[in-house]
Amino acid sequence: MTKTLLILANGRDRVGVLRADARGYMSFEYDPEWLASPAAYPVSQSIPLRDGAFDHQAIEPFFDGLLPDKKDVRRQIAALFDVAPTDEFGILEHIGRDCAGALMLIHPDQAKSPLQSDAHLSAISTDDLAKRIAELPQRPLFIEEDEVVLSLAGVNDKAAVYIDPATQEISLPFGGYPSTHILKIDIERLPDSTRTEHFCMKLARKIGLDAAHTKIRLFNDRPVLFVTRFDRAYAQTSNGVRVTRLHQEDFCQALGVNPDVKYERQGGPDLAAMFTLTKQASTIPARDIPKLLGFVIFNFLIGNPDAHAKNYSLIYRQRPTNANATNVHTAISPLYDVNNGAAFRDCFKSQRPRLAQSIGGCFDPTELDWSHWEAQARTIGSSPTALRKALLTMAKKLRETITPLRDEVRDTDADSRRLDLIVDDVSNRCEAWIRKLG
């Protein structure tokens, strides 16, 4: 028996239909009206706008990429809803109402007005939120069997909430109501990973990069990282603030690569593939190519071992034109999910230096020299001179900014002794590259 889910954009426009046969193999087909709309965008660069059905192999990387990365979390969710942990369609059937980006996956019988049926906010007290946060490892995504919940990719234990832009009151979104913030707790066995991520993200913004906004709050002395969702847009209306979803996809999804092999050594995308796709997909490549390169350089200098293709994304915005029509603007999303490996050396018996994506074919950051960057510049169509200047400029900015930022967060809720390890690691790396390039 074939099962069906409708895919809507912002709970309003019918994008297409996702089906699964009795064996669990999925297929997807765009709706004709969506294909005819000038405001249409593809579900994924790997699933282009066209007539006809896409088979399981073509669409699995995108739809699998909507689900949590951690297999344990998938098993917990599957057990709660009595489906197999490998049944991607079955899991999305229960948690697809609020995914990354603009898409909602709903049952056909909810198609008339999905946002008006049961979508709502429920205010939550600080004590109740703290209780749910404490239970996140056992109850991922704040899931309860009688609740319509959401799906978030990634390895952190996380959930999503709605924070009122005016009052800052926190509520839980239900029935597909758009969330505004993702909250994360520390990665298992990596204490203070929320604080180190917040520091790295704040550092990125301090040196002028377009990075997601983050904040640390304590709940029963547990640090929780709140990340403002960049796949949301806000508009003031007579009824208050309206939150609109923006479509996004990470580069594994966009390149049709399953998230299980997100690291380049496992067969995941390399930098050349990401830059080639950016040139093809971006509305303004001349802006997005340097932006993506800046993110790559920052991830290297910050010592981020997990800068794989799932941690870079494209974002789609529907924008009005002068002709009272709408077109689609595709761009590199803000930076997100940045951390430093050296801050957690004490958490491992040994820690081998590695890069999630090679630079000029080199995966070992301690062996990297200018020749590798020069070779990489040629594979991504960049001028070696321009790349050299960008690398040197960012190294100098980080060297000048990181210690004052460390002082700024000292003795706040965001403070951690691990930040000193980050400062030493990043400062040493920047000094070394300033000497090599200067």
Tab-separated table of C-alpha atoms in Angstrom:
chain	number	residue	atom	x	y	z
A	1	MET	CA	0.000	0.000	0.000
A	2	THR	CA	1.324	3.434	-0.939
A	3	LYS	CA	1.457	6.126	1.743
A	4	THR	CA	1.378	9.827	0.905
A	5	LEU	CA	2.513	13.092	2.464
A	6	LEU	CA	1.872	16.511	0.983
A	7	ILE	CA	4.764	18.964	0.966
A	8	LEU	CA	3.797	22.578	1.536
A	9	ALA	CA	5.833	25.759	1.531
A	10	ASN	CA	4.997	27.841	4.592
A	11	GLY	CA	1.899	25.737	5.159
A	12	ARG	CA	0.251	27.424	2.218
A	13	ASP	CA	1.590	26.535	-1.228
A	14	ARG	CA	1.496	22.929	-2.362
A	15	VAL	CA	4.998	22.036	-3.560
A	16	GLY	CA	4.515	18.354	-4.317
A	17	VAL	CA	3.799	14.882	-3.033
A	18	LEU	CA	6.081	12.464	-1.214
A	19	ARG	CA	5.101	8.811	-1.465
A	20	ALA	CA	6.363	5.574	0.035
A	21	ASP	CA	5.542	2.095	-1.239
A	22	ALA	CA	5.064	-1.035	0.866
A	23	ARG	CA	8.821	-1.611	0.979
A	24	GLY	CA	9.448	1.921	2.268
A	25	TYR	CA	10.969	3.234	-0.960
A	26	MET	CA	10.100	6.872	-1.482
A	27	SER	CA	9.299	8.925	-4.558
A	28	PHE	CA	8.560	12.608	-5.025
A	29	GLU	CA	6.740	14.620	-7.665
A	30	TYR	CA	6.286	18.381	-7.958
A	31	ASP	CA	2.788	19.829	-8.124
A	32	PRO	CA	2.002	21.303	-11.587
A	33	GLU	CA	0.869	24.624	-10.090
A	34	TRP	CA	4.156	24.931	-8.204
A	35	LEU	CA	6.121	24.265	-11.382
A	36	ALA	CA	4.108	26.984	-13.159
A	37	SER	CA	4.699	29.602	-10.448
A	38	PRO	CA	7.416	32.242	-10.996
A	39	ALA	CA	8.002	32.122	-7.221
A	40	ALA	CA	8.783	28.392	-7.226
A	41	TYR	CA	12.110	27.095	-5.968
A	42	PRO	CA	13.377	23.521	-5.993
A	43	VAL	CA	13.053	21.380	-2.901
A	44	SER	CA	16.762	20.829	-3.485
A	45	GLN	CA	19.374	21.624	-6.114
A	46	SER	CA	19.608	17.821	-6.402
A	47	ILE	CA	15.830	17.651	-7.120
A	48	PRO	CA	15.416	20.271	-9.873
A	49	LEU	CA	12.088	21.713	-10.933
A	50	ARG	CA	10.648	19.429	-13.613
A	51	ASP	CA	7.690	17.204	-14.432
A	52	GLY	CA	7.686	13.563	-13.476
A	53	ALA	CA	8.568	11.508	-10.424
A	54	PHE	CA	11.969	11.347	-8.728
A	55	ASP	CA	12.901	7.933	-7.363
A	56	HIS	CA	14.161	6.948	-3.915
A	57	GLN	CA	17.830	7.183	-4.836
A	58	ALA	CA	17.439	10.752	-6.129
A	59	ILE	CA	15.517	12.113	-3.140
A	60	GLU	CA	16.823	10.164	-0.140
A	61	PRO	CA	19.767	12.507	0.583
A	62	PHE	CA	17.459	15.492	0.896
A	63	PHE	CA	14.713	13.908	2.977
A	64	ASP	CA	17.117	11.889	5.118
A	65	GLY	CA	18.943	15.169	5.718
A	66	LEU	CA	15.829	16.611	7.382
A	67	LEU	CA	16.100	14.069	10.204
A	68	PRO	CA	18.417	14.080	13.250
A	69	ASP	CA	21.898	12.759	12.457
A	70	LYS	CA	22.257	10.714	15.641
A	71	LYS	CA	21.108	7.121	15.149
A	72	ASP	CA	20.220	6.823	18.844
A	73	VAL	CA	17.851	9.776	18.510
A	74	ARG	CA	16.213	8.245	15.450
A	75	ARG	CA	15.747	4.995	17.364
A	76	GLN	CA	14.124	6.843	20.251
A	77	ILE	CA	11.747	8.692	17.933
A	78	ALA	CA	10.931	5.549	15.948
A	79	ALA	CA	10.184	3.575	19.117
A	80	LEU	CA	7.853	6.286	20.372
A	81	PHE	CA	5.793	6.222	17.172
A	82	ASP	CA	6.120	2.465	16.574
A	83	VAL	CA	7.980	2.687	13.273
A	84	ALA	CA	11.307	1.217	12.176
A	85	PRO	CA	14.344	3.461	12.854
A	86	THR	CA	15.296	3.065	9.182
A	87	ASP	CA	11.827	4.159	7.992
A	88	GLU	CA	12.556	7.742	6.984
A	89	PHE	CA	9.052	8.290	5.622
A	90	GLY	CA	7.478	6.889	8.789
A	91	ILE	CA	9.504	9.222	11.002
A	92	LEU	CA	8.831	12.263	8.812
A	93	GLU	CA	5.143	11.381	8.939
A	94	HIS	CA	5.230	12.170	12.661
A	95	ILE	CA	7.812	14.966	12.925
A	96	GLY	CA	7.680	16.696	9.543
A	97	ARG	CA	5.443	19.619	10.446
A	98	ASP	CA	8.349	21.968	11.245
A	99	CYS	CA	11.610	21.100	9.484
A	100	ALA	CA	14.665	23.127	8.631
A	101	GLY	CA	13.654	25.619	5.977
A	102	ALA	CA	10.158	26.337	4.684
A	103	LEU	CA	8.779	22.884	4.024
A	104	MET	CA	6.019	21.166	5.966
A	105	LEU	CA	5.158	17.506	5.479
A	106	ILE	CA	1.509	16.804	6.269
A	107	HIS	CA	-1.184	14.174	5.724
A	108	PRO	CA	-3.496	14.812	2.768
A	109	ASP	CA	-6.503	15.154	5.091
A	110	GLN	CA	-4.818	18.195	6.678
A	111	ALA	CA	-4.311	19.974	3.372
A	112	LYS	CA	-7.184	22.458	3.469
A	113	SER	CA	-5.782	24.747	6.144
A	114	PRO	CA	-2.906	23.103	8.025
A	115	LEU	CA	-1.828	26.295	9.753
A	116	GLN	CA	-5.327	27.143	10.886
A	117	SER	CA	-6.254	23.678	12.174
A	118	ASP	CA	-4.048	22.952	15.178
A	119	ALA	CA	-1.050	25.237	14.852
A	120	HIS	CA	-0.599	27.157	18.084
A	121	LEU	CA	1.839	28.360	20.726
A	122	SER	CA	1.818	27.191	24.316
A	123	ALA	CA	3.572	29.383	26.872
A	124	ILE	CA	5.949	27.482	29.119
A	125	SER	CA	7.290	28.428	32.527
A	126	THR	CA	11.008	28.574	33.242
A	127	ASP	CA	10.721	25.576	35.569
A	128	ASP	CA	8.854	23.479	33.009
A	129	LEU	CA	11.337	24.416	30.281
A	130	ALA	CA	14.233	23.498	32.568
A	131	LYS	CA	12.597	20.111	33.176
A	132	ARG	CA	12.209	19.459	29.457
A	133	ILE	CA	15.806	20.522	28.829
A	134	ALA	CA	17.037	18.095	31.488
A	135	GLU	CA	15.081	15.320	29.778
A	136	LEU	CA	16.349	16.085	26.245
A	137	PRO	CA	18.727	13.079	26.071
A	138	GLN	CA	15.788	10.764	26.848
A	139	ARG	CA	13.116	12.780	25.027
A	140	PRO	CA	14.725	14.275	21.897
A	141	LEU	CA	13.132	17.328	20.313
A	142	PHE	CA	10.780	17.621	23.341
A	143	ILE	CA	8.759	14.784	21.814
A	144	GLU	CA	5.597	13.519	23.423
A	145	GLU	CA	3.380	10.888	21.844
A	146	ASP	CA	0.303	13.096	21.749
A	147	GLU	CA	2.109	16.138	20.355
A	148	VAL	CA	2.798	17.114	16.767
A	149	VAL	CA	6.509	17.795	16.799
A	150	LEU	CA	9.343	18.979	14.614
A	151	SER	CA	12.487	17.646	13.004
A	152	LEU	CA	15.995	19.056	13.365
A	153	ALA	CA	19.187	17.695	11.843
A	154	GLY	CA	22.538	17.582	13.624
A	155	VAL	CA	24.275	15.661	16.415
A	156	ASN	CA	23.439	17.870	19.401
A	157	ASP	CA	20.534	17.117	21.701
A	158	LYS	CA	18.289	19.984	20.680
A	159	ALA	CA	14.765	21.303	20.386
A	160	ALA	CA	13.019	24.366	19.013
A	161	VAL	CA	11.020	27.105	20.697
A	162	TYR	CA	9.237	30.315	19.830
A	163	ILE	CA	10.534	33.494	21.482
A	164	ASP	CA	8.246	36.496	21.174
A	165	PRO	CA	10.250	39.321	19.525
A	166	ALA	CA	8.584	41.955	21.726
A	167	THR	CA	8.258	40.314	25.152
A	168	GLN	CA	10.960	37.611	24.869
A	169	GLU	CA	8.435	35.167	26.341
A	170	ILE	CA	9.269	31.562	25.444
A	171	SER	CA	6.570	29.269	24.060
A	172	LEU	CA	6.471	25.815	22.549
A	173	PRO	CA	5.187	25.659	18.954
A	174	PHE	CA	2.730	22.907	18.061
A	175	GLY	CA	0.964	21.717	14.952
A	176	GLY	CA	3.434	23.273	12.553
A	177	TYR	CA	3.597	26.728	14.100
A	178	PRO	CA	7.016	28.119	13.061
A	179	SER	CA	9.681	28.106	15.758
A	180	THR	CA	12.154	30.989	15.986
A	181	HIS	CA	15.052	29.562	18.000
A	182	ILE	CA	16.887	26.278	18.310
A	183	LEU	CA	18.196	25.374	21.740
A	184	LYS	CA	21.099	23.007	22.308
A	185	ILE	CA	22.620	21.384	25.359
A	186	ASP	CA	26.213	20.206	25.663
A	187	ILE	CA	27.270	17.367	23.399
A	188	GLU	CA	27.603	14.149	25.360
A	189	ARG	CA	31.132	13.826	26.837
A	190	LEU	CA	32.044	17.351	25.671
A	191	PRO	CA	31.295	19.597	28.675
A	192	ASP	CA	30.745	23.275	27.876
A	193	SER	CA	30.465	22.631	24.131
A	194	THR	CA	27.549	25.100	24.132
A	195	ARG	CA	29.755	27.827	25.601
A	196	THR	CA	32.630	27.142	23.227
A	197	GLU	CA	30.260	27.207	20.240
A	198	HIS	CA	28.767	30.491	21.441
A	199	PHE	CA	32.269	31.969	21.764
A	200	CYS	CA	33.246	30.861	18.244
A	201	MET	CA	30.022	32.216	16.764
A	202	LYS	CA	30.401	35.504	18.594
A	203	LEU	CA	33.984	35.737	17.351
A	204	ALA	CA	32.800	35.235	13.771
A	205	ARG	CA	30.351	38.115	14.080
A	206	LYS	CA	32.971	40.320	15.761
A	207	ILE	CA	35.244	40.074	12.720
A	208	GLY	CA	32.379	40.850	10.352
A	209	LEU	CA	31.196	37.452	9.160
A	210	ASP	CA	27.504	36.772	8.589
A	211	ALA	CA	26.918	34.263	11.379
A	212	ALA	CA	23.855	33.047	13.260
A	213	HIS	CA	23.130	34.904	16.512
A	214	THR	CA	23.550	32.909	19.709
A	215	LYS	CA	23.012	33.377	23.418
A	216	ILE	CA	23.777	31.319	26.539
A	217	ARG	CA	21.127	30.986	29.245
A	218	LEU	CA	21.273	28.899	32.407
A	219	PHE	CA	18.523	26.493	33.456
A	220	ASN	CA	19.206	24.883	36.838
A	221	ASP	CA	22.886	25.757	36.292
A	222	ARG	CA	22.901	23.943	32.936
A	223	PRO	CA	24.162	26.106	30.059
A	224	VAL	CA	21.784	26.138	27.089
A	225	LEU	CA	22.690	27.647	23.730
A	226	PHE	CA	19.865	29.521	22.004
A	227	VAL	CA	20.422	29.976	18.264
A	228	THR	CA	18.249	32.445	16.369
A	229	ARG	CA	16.952	30.667	13.283
A	230	PHE	CA	18.140	32.320	10.087
A	231	ASP	CA	15.582	30.330	8.072
A	232	ARG	CA	12.869	32.628	9.396
A	233	ALA	CA	11.725	36.121	8.358
A	234	TYR	CA	9.769	38.581	10.495
A	235	ALA	CA	7.171	41.149	9.456
A	236	GLN	CA	5.182	43.528	11.630
A	237	THR	CA	1.437	43.317	10.986
A	238	SER	CA	-1.669	44.779	12.617
A	239	ASN	CA	-1.980	41.497	14.525
A	240	GLY	CA	1.604	41.508	15.731
A	241	VAL	CA	4.727	39.917	14.308
A	242	ARG	CA	4.278	37.345	11.549
A	243	VAL	CA	6.974	34.695	11.257
A	244	THR	CA	7.591	33.261	7.799
A	245	ARG	CA	9.714	30.246	6.947
A	246	LEU	CA	12.596	30.540	4.477
A	247	HIS	CA	13.649	27.455	2.589
A	248	GLN	CA	17.173	26.167	3.135
A	249	GLU	CA	19.236	23.082	2.445
A	250	ASP	CA	22.735	22.061	3.427
A	251	PHE	CA	25.359	21.195	0.835
A	252	CYS	CA	25.005	17.441	1.348
A	253	GLN	CA	21.340	17.768	0.446
A	254	ALA	CA	22.064	20.159	-2.427
A	255	LEU	CA	24.692	17.820	-3.894
A	256	GLY	CA	22.616	14.683	-3.401
A	257	VAL	CA	24.950	13.121	-0.817
A	258	ASN	CA	23.572	11.060	2.063
A	259	PRO	CA	24.350	12.601	5.480
A	260	ASP	CA	25.914	9.321	6.625
A	261	VAL	CA	28.932	10.206	4.466
A	262	LYS	CA	29.137	13.921	5.200
A	263	TYR	CA	32.915	13.868	5.775
A	264	GLU	CA	35.021	14.077	2.618
A	265	ARG	CA	37.129	11.060	3.607
A	266	GLN	CA	33.903	9.021	3.755
A	267	GLY	CA	32.893	10.138	0.277
A	268	GLY	CA	31.263	13.428	1.222
A	269	PRO	CA	31.469	16.654	-0.798
A	270	ASP	CA	34.789	18.419	-1.150
A	271	LEU	CA	35.281	22.164	-1.374
A	272	ALA	CA	35.515	22.142	-5.173
A	273	ALA	CA	32.033	20.594	-5.440
A	274	MET	CA	30.584	23.170	-3.030
A	275	PHE	CA	32.083	26.129	-4.870
A	276	THR	CA	30.996	24.781	-8.262
A	277	LEU	CA	27.428	24.423	-7.003
A	278	THR	CA	27.502	27.928	-5.488
A	279	LYS	CA	28.493	29.398	-8.842
A	280	GLN	CA	25.569	27.582	-10.483
A	281	ALA	CA	22.892	28.120	-7.820
A	282	SER	CA	23.623	31.539	-6.323
A	283	THR	CA	21.699	34.545	-7.580
A	284	ILE	CA	24.808	36.683	-6.990
A	285	PRO	CA	27.876	34.420	-7.247
A	286	ALA	CA	30.253	37.380	-7.068
A	287	ARG	CA	29.036	37.966	-3.505
A	288	ASP	CA	28.548	34.372	-2.383
A	289	ILE	CA	31.852	32.885	-3.557
A	290	PRO	CA	33.939	35.248	-1.336
A	291	LYS	CA	31.423	34.725	1.490
A	292	LEU	CA	31.772	30.943	1.335
A	293	LEU	CA	35.542	31.254	1.098
A	294	GLY	CA	35.533	33.446	4.206
A	295	PHE	CA	33.594	30.746	6.081
A	296	VAL	CA	36.091	28.080	4.976
A	297	ILE	CA	39.056	30.182	6.090
A	298	PHE	CA	37.403	30.990	9.426
A	299	ASN	CA	36.622	27.326	10.121
A	300	PHE	CA	40.266	26.471	9.435
A	301	LEU	CA	41.733	29.241	11.596
A	302	ILE	CA	39.270	28.611	14.430
A	303	GLY	CA	40.294	24.932	14.513
A	304	ASN	CA	36.859	23.497	13.707
A	305	PRO	CA	37.165	19.742	13.028
A	306	ASP	CA	33.535	19.418	11.890
A	307	ALA	CA	33.361	21.894	9.021
A	308	HIS	CA	31.789	19.342	6.666
A	309	ALA	CA	29.268	19.963	3.897
A	310	LYS	CA	26.237	19.679	6.209
A	311	ASN	CA	27.492	22.725	8.082
A	312	TYR	CA	27.233	25.013	5.058
A	313	SER	CA	23.859	25.835	3.510
A	314	LEU	CA	21.963	27.577	0.750
A	315	ILE	CA	18.953	29.699	1.624
A	316	TYR	CA	16.089	30.670	-0.696
A	317	ARG	CA	14.108	33.896	-0.420
A	318	GLN	CA	11.018	34.790	-2.428
A	319	ARG	CA	11.330	38.477	-3.264
A	320	PRO	CA	8.910	40.854	-5.007
A	321	THR	CA	10.019	42.501	-8.238
A	322	ASN	CA	9.152	45.864	-9.753
A	323	ALA	CA	6.584	44.145	-11.978
A	324	ASN	CA	4.448	43.110	-8.982
A	325	ALA	CA	5.747	39.583	-9.391
A	326	THR	CA	7.976	37.396	-7.239
A	327	ASN	CA	11.282	35.770	-7.996
A	328	VAL	CA	13.570	33.523	-5.979
A	329	HIS	CA	16.852	34.725	-4.540
A	330	THR	CA	19.341	31.950	-3.676
A	331	ALA	CA	22.344	32.669	-1.461
A	332	ILE	CA	24.828	31.214	0.998
A	333	SER	CA	23.212	31.122	4.439
A	334	PRO	CA	24.811	32.589	7.563
A	335	LEU	CA	27.551	30.599	9.267
A	336	TYR	CA	26.477	28.088	11.934
A	337	ASP	CA	27.651	25.103	14.026
A	338	VAL	CA	31.228	26.281	14.578
A	339	ASN	CA	33.403	24.954	17.381
A	340	ASN	CA	37.047	24.398	18.315
A	341	GLY	CA	38.627	20.973	18.690
A	342	ALA	CA	41.546	21.913	20.948
A	343	ALA	CA	39.184	22.943	23.748
A	344	PHE	CA	38.308	19.263	24.297
A	345	ARG	CA	41.696	17.536	24.190
A	346	ASP	CA	41.236	16.387	27.786
A	347	CYS	CA	38.049	14.540	26.779
A	348	PHE	CA	39.918	12.038	24.586
A	349	LYS	CA	42.797	9.622	25.115
A	350	SER	CA	44.294	11.043	21.953
A	351	GLN	CA	43.142	13.634	19.447
A	352	ARG	CA	44.436	13.411	15.902
A	353	PRO	CA	44.452	16.708	13.989
A	354	ARG	CA	42.078	16.426	11.050
A	355	LEU	CA	39.982	18.480	8.681
A	356	ALA	CA	36.459	17.482	7.675
A	357	GLN	CA	37.244	18.727	4.159
A	358	SER	CA	40.726	18.709	2.707
A	359	ILE	CA	42.496	21.866	1.611
A	360	GLY	CA	44.500	21.198	-1.528
A	361	GLY	CA	44.233	17.470	-0.796
A	362	CYS	CA	45.613	17.793	2.748
A	363	PHE	CA	43.490	16.670	5.718
A	364	ASP	CA	46.111	17.323	8.438
A	365	PRO	CA	46.062	20.994	9.528
A	366	THR	CA	49.554	20.640	11.067
A	367	GLU	CA	51.024	19.703	7.674
A	368	LEU	CA	49.175	22.340	5.681
A	369	ASP	CA	51.261	24.977	3.930
A	370	TRP	CA	50.636	27.692	1.366
A	371	SER	CA	51.048	25.269	-1.558
A	372	HIS	CA	47.888	23.453	-0.426
A	373	TRP	CA	45.878	26.676	-0.281
A	374	GLU	CA	47.267	27.679	-3.679
A	375	ALA	CA	46.193	24.349	-5.162
A	376	GLN	CA	42.756	24.728	-3.569
A	377	ALA	CA	42.384	28.210	-5.030
A	378	ARG	CA	42.723	26.768	-8.534
A	379	THR	CA	40.112	24.038	-7.921
A	380	ILE	CA	37.516	26.556	-6.738
A	381	GLY	CA	38.239	29.114	-9.453
A	382	SER	CA	39.714	31.669	-7.057
A	383	SER	CA	42.780	33.816	-7.551
A	384	PRO	CA	45.642	32.539	-5.349
A	385	THR	CA	46.587	36.165	-4.701
A	386	ALA	CA	43.066	37.007	-3.514
A	387	LEU	CA	42.915	33.877	-1.340
A	388	ARG	CA	46.306	34.671	0.194
A	389	LYS	CA	45.125	38.179	1.040
A	390	ALA	CA	41.852	36.882	2.536
A	391	LEU	CA	43.679	34.300	4.684
A	392	LEU	CA	46.219	36.824	5.954
A	393	THR	CA	43.587	39.496	6.629
A	394	MET	CA	41.382	37.119	8.632
A	395	ALA	CA	44.326	35.772	10.634
A	396	LYS	CA	45.206	39.331	11.655
A	397	LYS	CA	41.583	40.168	12.540
A	398	LEU	CA	41.268	37.061	14.700
A	399	ARG	CA	44.553	37.775	16.462
A	400	GLU	CA	43.385	41.289	17.312
A	401	THR	CA	39.844	40.318	18.327
A	402	ILE	CA	40.001	37.047	20.224
A	403	THR	CA	41.622	38.204	23.473
A	404	PRO	CA	39.341	41.239	23.958
A	405	LEU	CA	36.340	38.982	23.305
A	406	ARG	CA	37.633	36.516	25.892
A	407	ASP	CA	37.761	39.366	28.418
A	408	GLU	CA	34.259	40.465	27.423
A	409	VAL	CA	32.644	37.124	28.297
A	410	ARG	CA	34.683	36.508	31.453
A	411	ASP	CA	32.538	36.031	34.591
A	412	THR	CA	29.320	35.870	32.557
A	413	ASP	CA	26.994	32.887	32.009
A	414	ALA	CA	28.941	32.233	28.809
A	415	ASP	CA	32.312	31.858	30.565
A	416	SER	CA	34.291	28.623	30.623
A	417	ARG	CA	37.907	27.709	31.294
A	418	ARG	CA	37.868	26.054	27.870
A	419	LEU	CA	37.723	29.482	26.239
A	420	ASP	CA	41.349	30.038	27.302
A	421	LEU	CA	42.292	26.893	25.369
A	422	ILE	CA	40.511	28.285	22.311
A	423	VAL	CA	42.334	31.605	22.626
A	424	ASP	CA	45.727	29.887	22.810
A	425	ASP	CA	44.973	27.496	19.944
A	426	VAL	CA	43.552	30.109	17.569
A	427	SER	CA	46.165	32.732	18.434
A	428	ASN	CA	49.006	30.295	17.779
A	429	ARG	CA	47.520	29.203	14.467
A	430	CYS	CA	46.955	32.789	13.340
A	431	GLU	CA	50.471	33.836	14.354
A	432	ALA	CA	51.930	30.908	12.430
A	433	TRP	CA	50.024	31.794	9.261
A	434	ILE	CA	50.812	35.490	9.559
A	435	ARG	CA	54.501	34.530	9.619
A	436	LYS	CA	54.073	32.181	6.652
A	437	LEU	CA	52.183	34.701	4.541
A	438	GLY	CA	53.563	38.007	5.782
